[in-house]
């Protein structure tokens, strides 16, 4: 049995926690050893030779010789790998699989190398957070209703397997073994997870979960958006689902033969179950507490709820009733970073303890906050951008994450901003703040995804007065007017009055607290903010567009800003605008 397989099948949560404690007590040494291992394995690569590392493996030489890079800097190396050049370019062992990152931030997926070591760290992270979670909320011999979706895998020109990172993970036999070891295998058969039609897969995930409703102990997805999306869909199709269960015949909506065959096998007429579900749904007010009603033995809900997923927490809580929500771990297609080992923190406050043996980590300090509130807008300290090591970070400070991985990325800027909230032994616990890049900027104003999120949060309180909610949102800059202005697109759950939407628009404009924005608005260097309301279903159309491009629903993050680089999305939005309002707040 290979090392990987051994890891997956033998699994004792308490032993794993003990190992985690030992490792994190000695994070600095583990980091040195991890760097040495990475550089020993890959010292002969073209990339490391090019920078003259000459076989040295210590942190000082590494940091002196190797430059900080972004994905763009590595594009041409990765391109050669994708095209089939299997000489040691970035890694000693040839790369055989490529991950497509969700790419929703820049409008198109990007390629990153994937290998066994990344798979190994994925499993290690899953097991670590599971072990801590399981101490508080043990699950056993149940099922997990997982809203996960594989995307198509294809071969690159050079013959490498390519797919999204989550697909590479779900397809891996070890992932399934790990789920089994955690005693919560997925409710749905593989044909559903890997089905070619996302809507049909989603319908069947719901159906498979309902059939096994008493056994479901955990409800999860990679990103929380997928869970919220699934239950919004349930609201639409619940009667049809009940009919399928009553009659034991799968709806004609599911037309993909492989999915039909696999799911039909699980269905048999069960009028009693159909009645139970039907009556439970009828008894709910506005779907509050839907999840525990449908799945009475659910212990918790699990998925990434931080960062761009935060706006969905409120809706998730509504569906979850009293059930606990646990935010999942922190990572990216490029590599994993930290595990959530404090499951009791509410998802908004989730932190991630960095695993010091899965990569070598550095942190670029960001400018200390000037007004106490707007750290996320900070830029690097001039002349002091020198990154610090994992154990040198300071509590309360914000940093940009830099990773060196076993899969050929060296001193790679991930573009994420994190804040150090504390330490678990000697490894830091990070809070995810936002993506580094600015979303909205016209002149001296600087607003990030987080700023947008906070403004939308404030304005949606006004909308709540009409008992309505923001289903999803994005933004853009309209520079066709003089001066340019911010445009916020909202999909709203029902018909709001003009009066309320005007108030929402003013509130949005007033809720960007960035001094650059406020002063520019005052002197009319930025025009009045515009709120455009789009038709119901518009964001669904956007998701479909990305899925069509090869993105995985499991990794989908609504782009929070649309610009010329994703003009199709902009077009979808503009075609669906039903009303628009201009702020009169300044
Ligand atoms: P992808 O490009 O699809 O691999 O997504 C990776 C990005 O998702 C990261 O760089 C983060 O910006 C974001 N992300 C991943 N995990 C989390 C998390 N736990 N909280 C917030 N954002 C996350």
Coordinates of C-alpha atoms and ligand atoms in Angstrom, one line a residue:
X1 CA 0.0 0.0 0.0
X2 CA 1.3 3.4 -0.9
X3 CA 1.9 6.2 1.6
X4 CA -1.2 8.0 0.4
X5 CA -3.5 5.1 0.7
X6 CA -2.2 4.3 4.1
X7 CA -3.0 7.9 5.2
X8 CA -6.6 7.6 4.0
X9 CA -7.6 4.3 5.4
X10 CA -6.0 4.3 8.8
X11 CA -7.5 7.2 10.7
X12 CA -7.7 7.9 14.4
X13 CA -8.9 11.5 15.0
X14 CA -7.3 11.7 18.5
X15 CA -4.0 10.5 17.2
X16 CA -4.2 13.0 14.4
X17 CA -4.8 15.8 16.8
X18 CA -1.9 14.6 18.9
X19 CA 0.4 14.7 15.8
X20 CA -1.0 18.1 14.9
X21 CA -0.1 19.4 18.4
X22 CA 3.4 18.1 18.2
X23 CA 3.9 19.6 14.8
X24 CA 2.5 23.0 15.6
X25 CA 4.6 23.3 18.8
X26 CA 7.6 23.2 16.6
X27 CA 6.3 25.2 13.6
X28 CA 9.6 26.9 12.8
X29 CA 11.6 23.7 12.6
X30 CA 8.9 22.0 10.6
X31 CA 8.9 25.0 8.2
X32 CA 12.7 24.6 7.7
X33 CA 12.4 20.9 7.1
X34 CA 9.5 21.4 4.7
X35 CA 11.4 23.9 2.7
X36 CA 14.4 21.6 2.6
X37 CA 12.3 18.8 1.4
X38 CA 10.7 20.9 -1.3
X39 CA 14.1 22.2 -2.5
X40 CA 15.8 18.7 -2.2
X41 CA 13.1 17.2 -4.4
X42 CA 13.1 20.1 -6.9
X43 CA 16.6 21.6 -6.7
X44 CA 17.5 20.3 -10.2
X45 CA 14.6 22.1 -11.9
X46 CA 15.1 24.6 -14.6
X47 CA 13.4 27.2 -12.5
X48 CA 15.4 26.9 -9.3
X49 CA 18.7 26.6 -11.3
X50 CA 17.8 29.7 -13.2
X51 CA 17.9 31.7 -10.0
X52 CA 21.1 30.1 -8.9
X53 CA 20.0 28.4 -5.7
X54 CA 22.8 25.8 -6.3
X55 CA 21.3 23.2 -4.2
X56 CA 21.0 25.3 -1.0
X57 CA 17.9 24.6 1.0
X58 CA 18.0 27.1 3.9
X59 CA 15.4 29.8 4.2
X60 CA 17.9 32.7 3.9
X61 CA 19.4 31.5 0.6
X62 CA 16.0 30.7 -0.7
X63 CA 14.6 34.1 0.1
X64 CA 17.7 35.9 -1.3
X65 CA 17.9 34.0 -4.6
X66 CA 14.3 33.4 -5.5
X67 CA 12.0 36.3 -6.4
X68 CA 8.4 36.8 -5.3
X69 CA 6.2 36.0 -8.2
X70 CA 2.6 36.2 -9.3
X71 CA 0.8 33.7 -11.6
X72 CA 1.6 35.9 -14.6
X73 CA 5.3 35.5 -14.0
X74 CA 5.0 31.7 -14.2
X75 CA 2.6 31.6 -17.1
X76 CA 5.1 30.7 -19.7
X77 CA 6.6 27.9 -17.5
X78 CA 3.2 26.4 -16.8
X79 CA 2.3 26.8 -20.5
X80 CA 5.2 24.6 -21.5
X81 CA 4.1 21.9 -18.9
X82 CA 0.5 22.1 -20.2
X83 CA 1.8 21.6 -23.7
X84 CA 3.6 18.4 -22.8
X85 CA 7.2 19.4 -22.0
X86 CA 8.0 16.9 -19.3
X87 CA 11.5 18.0 -18.5
X88 CA 12.0 19.2 -14.9
X89 CA 10.7 22.7 -15.4
X90 CA 9.1 23.5 -12.0
X91 CA 9.1 20.1 -10.3
X92 CA 11.6 17.2 -10.3
X93 CA 8.9 14.7 -11.0
X94 CA 6.8 15.5 -14.1
X95 CA 3.4 17.1 -13.5
X96 CA 0.7 14.9 -14.9
X97 CA -2.4 16.8 -13.8
X98 CA -3.4 20.4 -14.1
X99 CA -6.0 22.2 -12.0
X100 CA -8.1 25.0 -13.4
X101 CA -8.7 27.6 -10.7
X102 CA -12.2 29.0 -10.5
X103 CA -10.8 32.2 -12.1
X104 CA -13.9 34.1 -11.3
X105 CA -11.8 37.0 -10.1
X106 CA -10.1 37.6 -13.4
X107 CA -12.8 36.3 -15.6
X108 CA -11.1 33.2 -16.9
X109 CA -9.7 30.1 -15.3
X110 CA -6.0 29.8 -14.8
X111 CA -3.9 26.7 -14.9
X112 CA -1.9 25.5 -11.8
X113 CA 0.0 22.2 -11.4
X114 CA -1.6 19.5 -9.3
X115 CA 0.2 16.4 -7.9
X116 CA 0.1 13.6 -5.3
X117 CA 1.5 15.9 -2.6
X118 CA -1.3 18.4 -3.1
X119 CA -3.8 15.5 -2.8
X120 CA -2.0 14.4 0.4
X121 CA -2.2 17.8 1.9
X122 CA -5.9 18.1 0.9
X123 CA -6.6 14.9 2.9
X124 CA -4.5 16.1 5.8
X125 CA -6.4 19.3 6.0
X126 CA -9.8 17.6 5.8
X127 CA -8.8 15.1 8.5
X128 CA -7.4 17.8 10.8
X129 CA -10.5 20.0 10.8
X130 CA -12.7 16.9 10.9
X131 CA -10.9 15.6 14.0
X132 CA -11.4 18.9 15.9
X133 CA -15.0 19.2 14.8
X134 CA -15.7 15.6 15.7
X135 CA -14.7 16.2 19.3
X136 CA -17.5 18.7 19.6
X137 CA -20.0 17.1 17.3
X138 CA -19.3 13.5 16.7
X139 CA -20.9 11.9 13.6
X140 CA -20.9 8.2 12.9
X141 CA -22.3 5.8 10.4
X142 CA -24.4 8.4 8.7
X143 CA -24.5 10.0 5.4
X144 CA -23.3 13.4 4.1
X145 CA -25.6 15.3 1.8
X146 CA -22.8 16.9 -0.3
X147 CA -23.7 19.5 -2.9
X148 CA -20.5 18.8 -5.0
X149 CA -20.2 18.7 -8.7
X150 CA -17.3 17.5 -10.8
X151 CA -16.5 19.5 -13.9
X152 CA -15.4 18.0 -17.1
X153 CA -11.9 16.6 -17.1
X154 CA -10.1 16.9 -20.4
X155 CA -6.6 16.4 -21.8
X156 CA -4.4 19.3 -22.5
X157 CA -2.6 19.7 -25.9
X158 CA 0.3 18.0 -24.2
X159 CA -1.7 15.1 -22.9
X160 CA -2.0 16.1 -19.3
X161 CA -5.3 15.5 -17.4
X162 CA -6.9 18.8 -16.6
X163 CA -9.9 19.7 -14.4
X164 CA -10.8 21.9 -11.6
X165 CA -9.0 21.2 -8.3
X166 CA -12.2 20.1 -6.6
X167 CA -12.8 17.7 -9.5
X168 CA -9.3 16.3 -9.2
X169 CA -10.0 15.8 -5.6
X170 CA -13.5 14.2 -5.9
X171 CA -12.2 11.9 -8.6
X172 CA -9.4 10.7 -6.4
X173 CA -10.2 7.2 -4.9
X174 CA -8.5 8.4 -1.7
X175 CA -10.9 11.2 -1.2
X176 CA -13.7 8.6 -1.1
X177 CA -11.8 6.4 1.3
X178 CA -11.3 9.4 3.5
X179 CA -15.0 10.2 3.5
X180 CA -15.7 6.6 4.4
X181 CA -13.1 6.8 7.2
X182 CA -15.0 9.8 8.5
X183 CA -18.1 7.6 8.4
X184 CA -20.1 10.0 6.3
X185 CA -20.1 8.9 2.7
X186 CA -22.0 11.0 0.2
X187 CA -25.7 10.3 -0.4
X188 CA -25.5 10.6 -4.1
X189 CA -23.9 8.1 -6.6
X190 CA -20.9 9.2 -8.7
X191 CA -23.1 9.6 -11.7
X192 CA -24.8 12.5 -10.0
X193 CA -21.6 14.2 -8.8
X194 CA -19.9 13.9 -12.2
X195 CA -23.0 14.4 -14.3
X196 CA -22.7 16.7 -17.3
X197 CA -25.7 18.8 -16.4
X198 CA -25.4 20.8 -13.2
X199 CA -29.2 21.4 -12.7
X200 CA -30.0 17.8 -13.1
X201 CA -27.2 16.8 -10.7
X202 CA -28.5 19.3 -8.1
X203 CA -32.1 17.9 -8.4
X204 CA -30.8 14.4 -7.9
X205 CA -28.6 15.4 -4.9
X206 CA -31.7 16.7 -3.3
X207 CA -33.7 13.6 -4.2
X208 CA -30.9 11.2 -2.9
X209 CA -30.7 13.2 0.3
X210 CA -34.5 13.1 0.8
X211 CA -34.6 9.3 0.3
X212 CA -32.0 8.9 3.0
X213 CA -33.3 11.8 5.1
X214 CA -33.0 10.0 8.4
X215 CA -29.4 9.0 7.8
X216 CA -28.1 12.4 6.8
X217 CA -25.9 13.8 9.5
X218 CA -23.9 16.4 7.7
X219 CA -24.8 18.8 4.9
X220 CA -21.8 20.3 3.1
X221 CA -20.4 21.8 0.0
X222 CA -17.0 23.3 -0.9
X223 CA -18.3 26.9 -0.8
X224 CA -21.5 27.8 1.1
X225 CA -23.0 29.3 -2.0
X226 CA -23.8 25.8 -3.3
X227 CA -25.8 24.9 -0.2
X228 CA -27.9 28.1 -0.4
X229 CA -28.3 27.6 -4.1
X230 CA -29.5 24.1 -3.5
X231 CA -32.2 25.0 -1.0
X232 CA -33.4 27.9 -3.1
X233 CA -33.8 25.4 -5.8
X234 CA -35.6 23.1 -3.4
X235 CA -38.2 25.9 -2.8
X236 CA -38.9 25.8 -6.5
X237 CA -39.1 22.0 -7.0
X238 CA -40.2 20.5 -3.7
X239 CA -43.5 19.4 -5.0
X240 CA -42.0 17.7 -7.9
X241 CA -39.5 16.0 -5.6
X242 CA -42.4 14.7 -3.5
X243 CA -44.1 13.3 -6.6
X244 CA -41.0 11.4 -7.6
X245 CA -40.8 9.9 -4.2
X246 CA -44.5 9.1 -4.0
X247 CA -44.5 7.4 -7.4
X248 CA -41.0 6.0 -7.4
X249 CA -40.4 7.5 -10.9
X250 CA -37.8 10.0 -11.6
X251 CA -39.0 13.3 -13.1
X252 CA -38.5 13.7 -16.8
X253 CA -36.5 16.8 -16.0
X254 CA -33.6 14.4 -15.4
X255 CA -32.7 13.3 -19.0
X256 CA -29.0 12.4 -18.8
X257 CA -29.1 8.5 -19.1
X258 CA -26.3 7.8 -16.7
X259 CA -27.9 10.0 -14.0
X260 CA -31.3 8.5 -14.7
X261 CA -30.2 5.0 -14.4
X262 CA -28.2 5.5 -11.2
X263 CA -30.9 7.5 -9.4
X264 CA -33.8 5.4 -10.6
X265 CA -32.2 2.4 -8.9
X266 CA -32.5 4.2 -5.6
X267 CA -36.1 5.2 -6.0
X268 CA -39.1 3.1 -5.1
X269 CA -42.7 4.3 -4.5
X270 CA -42.8 5.6 -0.9
X271 CA -46.0 7.6 -0.4
X272 CA -45.4 7.7 3.4
X273 CA -42.1 9.5 2.9
X274 CA -43.6 11.8 0.3
X275 CA -46.4 12.8 2.7
X276 CA -44.0 13.4 5.5
X277 CA -41.9 15.7 3.4
X278 CA -44.9 17.4 1.9
X279 CA -46.4 18.1 5.3
X280 CA -43.2 19.4 6.8
X281 CA -42.8 21.8 3.9
X282 CA -46.4 23.0 4.2
X283 CA -45.9 23.6 7.9
X284 CA -42.9 26.0 7.5
X285 CA -43.1 29.7 7.5
X286 CA -41.0 31.3 4.8
X287 CA -38.8 28.1 4.8
X288 CA -37.2 29.0 8.2
X289 CA -35.6 25.8 9.6
X290 CA -36.0 23.9 6.4
X291 CA -32.9 21.8 6.8
X292 CA -33.6 20.2 10.2
X293 CA -37.2 19.6 9.1
X294 CA -36.1 17.7 6.0
X295 CA -33.1 16.0 7.6
X296 CA -33.9 15.6 11.3
X297 CA -30.6 14.0 12.3
X298 CA -28.3 16.6 10.8
X299 CA -25.6 17.6 13.3
X300 CA -24.1 20.5 11.4
X301 CA -23.6 22.3 8.1
X302 CA -20.2 22.6 6.7
X303 CA -18.6 24.5 3.9
X304 CA -16.4 27.6 3.3
X305 CA -18.4 30.5 4.6
X306 CA -15.7 33.1 4.9
X307 CA -14.5 35.7 2.3
X308 CA -16.8 36.0 -0.7
X309 CA -19.1 33.5 0.9
X310 CA -20.0 35.6 3.9
X311 CA -23.0 37.3 2.1
X312 CA -24.7 33.8 2.0
X313 CA -24.4 33.1 5.7
X314 CA -27.6 34.9 6.6
X315 CA -29.7 32.8 4.2
X316 CA -28.0 29.7 5.3
X317 CA -28.8 30.4 8.9
X318 CA -32.4 30.9 7.9
X319 CA -32.5 27.4 6.3
X320 CA -30.5 25.9 9.1
X321 CA -32.6 27.1 12.1
X322 CA -30.8 26.2 15.2
X323 CA -28.2 23.9 13.6
X324 CA -24.5 24.9 13.9
X325 CA -22.7 26.2 10.9
X326 CA -19.0 25.3 10.6
X327 CA -16.8 27.1 8.2
X328 CA -14.4 24.8 6.2
X329 CA -10.7 25.2 5.6
X330 CA -8.6 27.7 3.8
X331 CA -6.9 26.8 0.6
X332 CA -6.8 27.4 -3.1
X333 CA -6.1 25.5 -6.3
X334 CA -2.4 26.4 -5.8
X335 CA -2.3 24.6 -2.4
X336 CA -3.8 24.4 1.1
X337 CA -3.0 26.8 3.9
X338 CA -4.8 26.2 7.1
X339 CA -7.5 24.1 8.9
X340 CA -10.3 25.3 11.0
X341 CA -9.4 23.9 14.4
X342 CA -11.8 26.1 16.4
X343 CA -15.1 24.8 15.2
X344 CA -17.0 26.6 17.9
X345 CA -16.3 30.0 16.5
X346 CA -19.2 31.4 14.4
X347 CA -18.4 31.3 10.7
X348 CA -17.9 35.0 10.5
X349 CA -15.0 34.7 13.0
X350 CA -13.5 31.5 11.6
X351 CA -9.8 31.2 11.7
X352 CA -7.4 28.8 10.0
X353 CA -4.3 27.3 11.7
X354 CA -1.6 27.0 9.2
X355 CA -0.2 23.4 8.7
X356 CA 3.5 23.9 8.8
X357 CA 4.3 20.7 6.9
X358 CA 2.2 21.3 3.7
X359 CA 4.2 24.1 2.2
X360 CA 6.6 26.9 3.1
X361 CA 4.7 30.1 4.0
X362 CA 5.7 33.7 4.0
X363 CA 3.7 36.8 4.7
X364 CA 4.0 40.3 3.2
X365 CA 3.2 42.9 5.9
X366 CA 0.6 45.4 4.8
X367 CA 0.6 49.1 5.8
X368 CA -0.8 49.6 9.3
X369 CA -4.3 50.9 9.3
X370 CA -4.7 54.6 9.2
X371 CA -8.2 55.0 10.3
X372 CA -8.6 51.9 12.3
X373 CA -11.2 50.4 10.1
X374 CA -9.9 50.1 6.6
X375 CA -7.0 47.7 6.8
X376 CA -8.1 45.9 3.8
X377 CA -7.3 48.9 1.6
X378 CA -3.7 49.0 2.8
X379 CA -0.8 48.7 0.4
X380 CA 2.5 47.2 1.2
X381 CA 4.8 49.2 3.3
X382 CA 7.1 51.2 1.0
X383 CA 10.6 49.7 1.3
X384 CA 9.5 47.2 3.8
X385 CA 7.8 44.7 1.7
X386 CA 10.1 42.1 3.0
X387 CA 8.0 39.1 3.8
X388 CA 8.3 37.5 7.2
X389 CA 8.2 33.8 8.1
X390 CA 5.3 31.8 9.4
X391 CA 6.3 32.1 13.1
X392 CA 7.3 35.8 12.8
X393 CA 3.9 37.2 12.1
X394 CA 2.2 39.4 14.7
X395 CA -1.2 39.1 16.2
X396 CA -3.6 41.8 14.9
X397 CA -1.5 42.5 11.8
X398 CA -2.6 41.9 8.2
X399 CA -0.5 40.2 5.5
X400 CA -0.6 39.0 2.0
X401 CA 0.1 35.3 1.8
X402 CA 3.0 33.9 -0.2
X403 CA 3.3 30.1 -0.7
X404 CA 6.0 27.7 -1.8
X405 CA 4.5 24.3 -2.5
X406 CA 5.4 20.8 -3.4
X407 CA 3.7 21.3 -6.8
X408 CA 6.3 23.7 -8.2
X409 CA 5.3 27.2 -7.0
X410 CA 8.1 29.1 -5.3
X411 CA 7.4 32.3 -3.4
X412 CA 4.1 32.7 -5.1
X413 CA 1.8 35.6 -4.2
X414 CA -1.6 34.2 -3.6
X415 CA -3.3 37.6 -3.7
X416 CA -5.2 37.0 -0.4
X417 CA -5.1 39.3 2.6
X418 CA -5.3 37.6 6.0
X419 CA -5.2 38.9 9.6
X420 CA -3.4 37.0 12.3
X421 CA -5.9 36.4 15.1
X422 CA -3.7 34.4 17.4
X423 CA -1.5 31.3 17.6
X424 CA -2.2 27.6 17.9
X425 CA 1.0 26.6 19.7
X426 CA 3.5 28.3 17.5
X427 CA 1.6 28.3 14.2
X428 CA -0.6 31.3 13.4
X429 CA -4.3 31.3 13.2
X430 CA -5.4 33.4 10.2
X431 CA -8.6 35.1 9.4
X432 CA -9.4 35.5 5.8
X433 CA -9.9 39.2 5.0
X434 CA -10.3 39.5 1.2
X435 CA -8.6 39.3 -2.1
X436 CA -5.8 41.8 -2.4
X437 CA -6.9 43.4 -5.7
X438 CA -9.2 46.4 -5.7
X439 CA -12.6 46.0 -7.1
X440 CA -13.8 49.6 -7.4
X441 CA -11.6 52.5 -8.2
X442 CA -12.1 55.5 -10.4
X443 CA -9.5 57.9 -9.2
X444 CA -8.2 58.1 -5.6
X445 CA -10.9 55.9 -4.3
X446 CA -10.0 52.3 -3.3
X447 CA -12.7 49.7 -2.5
X448 CA -12.2 46.0 -2.1
X449 CA -14.6 43.1 -2.2
X450 CA -15.0 43.5 1.6
X451 CA -15.9 47.2 1.3
X452 CA -18.5 46.3 -1.3
X453 CA -19.8 43.5 0.9
X454 CA -20.2 45.8 3.9
X455 CA -22.0 48.4 1.9
X456 CA -24.4 45.8 0.5
X457 CA -25.0 44.4 4.0
X458 CA -25.9 47.9 5.3
X459 CA -28.2 48.6 2.4
X460 CA -29.9 45.2 2.6
X461 CA -31.1 46.1 6.1
X462 CA -33.2 48.8 4.4
X463 CA -34.5 46.2 2.0
X464 CA -35.4 43.9 4.9
X465 CA -38.0 46.5 6.0
X466 CA -39.9 45.3 2.9
X467 CA -39.3 41.7 4.0
X468 CA -37.0 41.2 1.0
X469 CA -33.4 40.1 0.6
X470 CA -30.6 40.5 -1.8
X471 CA -30.2 37.2 -3.6
X472 CA -26.9 38.1 -5.1
X473 CA -24.9 41.1 -6.2
X474 CA -22.0 42.4 -8.1
X475 CA -20.6 45.8 -9.1
X476 CA -18.8 47.7 -11.9
X477 CA -17.5 51.1 -12.8
X478 CA -19.4 53.0 -15.5
X479 CA -16.9 55.3 -17.1
X480 CA -19.0 56.1 -20.1
X481 CA -20.5 59.0 -18.0
X482 CA -18.4 62.0 -17.1
X483 CA -17.4 61.7 -14.3
X484 CA -17.5 57.9 -13.9
X485 CA -19.6 56.3 -11.2
X486 CA -20.1 53.0 -9.4
X487 CA -22.8 50.6 -10.5
X488 CA -24.2 48.0 -8.1
X489 CA -26.2 45.2 -9.5
X490 CA -28.8 43.5 -7.3
X491 CA -31.0 40.6 -7.7
X492 CA -33.8 40.9 -5.1
X493 CA -36.1 38.2 -3.8
X494 CA -39.3 40.0 -4.8
X495 CA -40.8 43.3 -5.8
X496 CA -39.5 46.1 -3.8
X497 CA -41.1 49.6 -3.8
X498 CA -39.3 52.4 -5.6
X499 CA -39.1 54.3 -2.3
X500 CA -37.2 51.5 -0.6
X501 CA -34.9 50.9 -3.5
X502 CA -34.1 54.6 -3.6
X503 CA -33.2 54.5 0.0
X504 CA -31.1 51.4 -0.6
X505 CA -29.2 53.2 -3.4
X506 CA -28.5 56.2 -1.1
X507 CA -27.4 53.9 1.7
X508 CA -25.0 52.0 -0.7
X509 CA -23.4 55.3 -1.7
X510 CA -23.0 56.4 1.9
X511 CA -21.6 53.1 3.0
X512 CA -18.3 53.2 1.2
X513 CA -16.3 54.7 4.0
X514 CA -13.1 55.1 2.0
X515 CA -11.9 58.7 2.4
X516 CA -10.9 58.8 -1.3
X517 CA -14.4 57.8 -2.3
X518 CA -16.2 60.3 0.0
X519 CA -14.0 63.2 -1.0
X520 CA -14.3 62.4 -4.7
X521 CA -18.1 62.2 -4.4
X522 CA -18.3 65.5 -2.5
X523 CA -16.4 67.3 -5.3
X524 CA -18.2 65.4 -7.9
X525 CA -15.1 63.7 -9.3
X526 CA -17.1 60.5 -9.0
X527 CA -20.7 60.6 -10.1
X528 CA -23.8 59.4 -8.2
X529 CA -23.8 55.7 -7.4
X530 CA -26.3 53.7 -9.5
X531 CA -28.2 50.8 -8.3
X532 CA -29.5 48.5 -11.0
X533 CA -32.0 45.9 -10.2
X534 CA -31.8 42.7 -12.4
X535 CA -34.5 40.1 -13.1
X536 CA -34.8 37.0 -10.9
X537 CA -32.6 34.3 -12.2
X538 CA -29.9 36.6 -13.6
X539 CA -27.2 35.3 -11.3
X540 CA -28.2 31.8 -12.2
X541 CA -27.5 32.8 -15.9
X542 CA -24.1 34.0 -14.8
X543 CA -23.3 30.8 -13.1
X544 CA -24.4 28.9 -16.2
X545 CA -22.1 31.0 -18.3
X546 CA -19.1 30.1 -16.1
X547 CA -20.0 26.5 -16.1
X548 CA -20.1 26.6 -19.8
X549 CA -16.5 27.9 -19.8
X550 CA -15.4 24.8 -17.8
X551 CA -15.7 26.3 -14.3
X552 CA -16.9 23.9 -11.6
X553 CA -20.0 24.8 -9.7
X554 CA -18.3 23.5 -6.6
X555 CA -15.7 26.2 -6.8
X556 CA -18.0 29.0 -8.1
X557 CA -17.7 32.4 -6.6
X558 CA -19.9 35.1 -7.9
X559 CA -17.5 37.7 -9.5
X560 CA -18.0 40.8 -7.3
X561 CA -16.9 43.2 -10.0
X562 CA -17.4 43.0 -13.7
X563 CA -15.4 44.9 -16.2
X564 CA -14.4 44.8 -19.8
X565 CA -12.4 41.6 -19.2
X566 CA -15.7 39.7 -18.6
X567 CA -17.9 41.5 -21.1
X568 CA -20.3 38.5 -21.5
X569 CA -21.2 38.7 -17.8
X570 CA -21.6 42.5 -18.1
X571 CA -23.9 41.9 -21.1
X572 CA -26.0 39.3 -19.2
X573 CA -26.4 41.8 -16.3
X574 CA -27.2 44.8 -18.6
X575 CA -29.7 42.7 -20.6
X576 CA -31.6 41.9 -17.4
X577 CA -31.8 45.3 -15.8
X578 CA -35.4 46.1 -14.9
X579 CA -35.0 49.3 -12.9
X580 CA -32.2 51.6 -12.0
X581 CA -31.8 54.3 -9.4
X582 CA -29.2 57.1 -8.9
X583 CA -28.1 58.1 -5.4
X584 CA -29.0 61.5 -4.1
X585 CA -26.9 61.0 -1.0
X586 CA -24.3 63.7 -1.7
Ligands
LIG1 P1 -9.7 28.9 -6.5 O1 -9.0 30.0 -7.3 O2 -11.0 28.4 -7.0 O3 -8.7 27.8 -6.2 O4 -10.0 29.6 -5.1 C1 -9.1 30.0 -4.2 C2 -9.4 31.3 -3.5 O5 -10.7 31.1 -2.8 C3 -8.4 31.6 -2.4 O6 -7.3 32.3 -3.0 C4 -9.3 32.5 -1.6 O7 -9.4 33.8 -2.1 C5 -10.6 31.9 -1.7 N1 -10.8 31.0 -0.5 C6 -10.5 29.7 -0.3 N2 -10.7 29.2 0.9 C7 -11.3 30.2 1.5 C8 -11.8 30.4 2.8 N3 -11.8 29.4 3.8 N4 -12.3 31.6 3.1 C9 -12.3 32.6 2.3 N5 -11.8 32.5 1.0 C10 -11.3 31.4 0.7

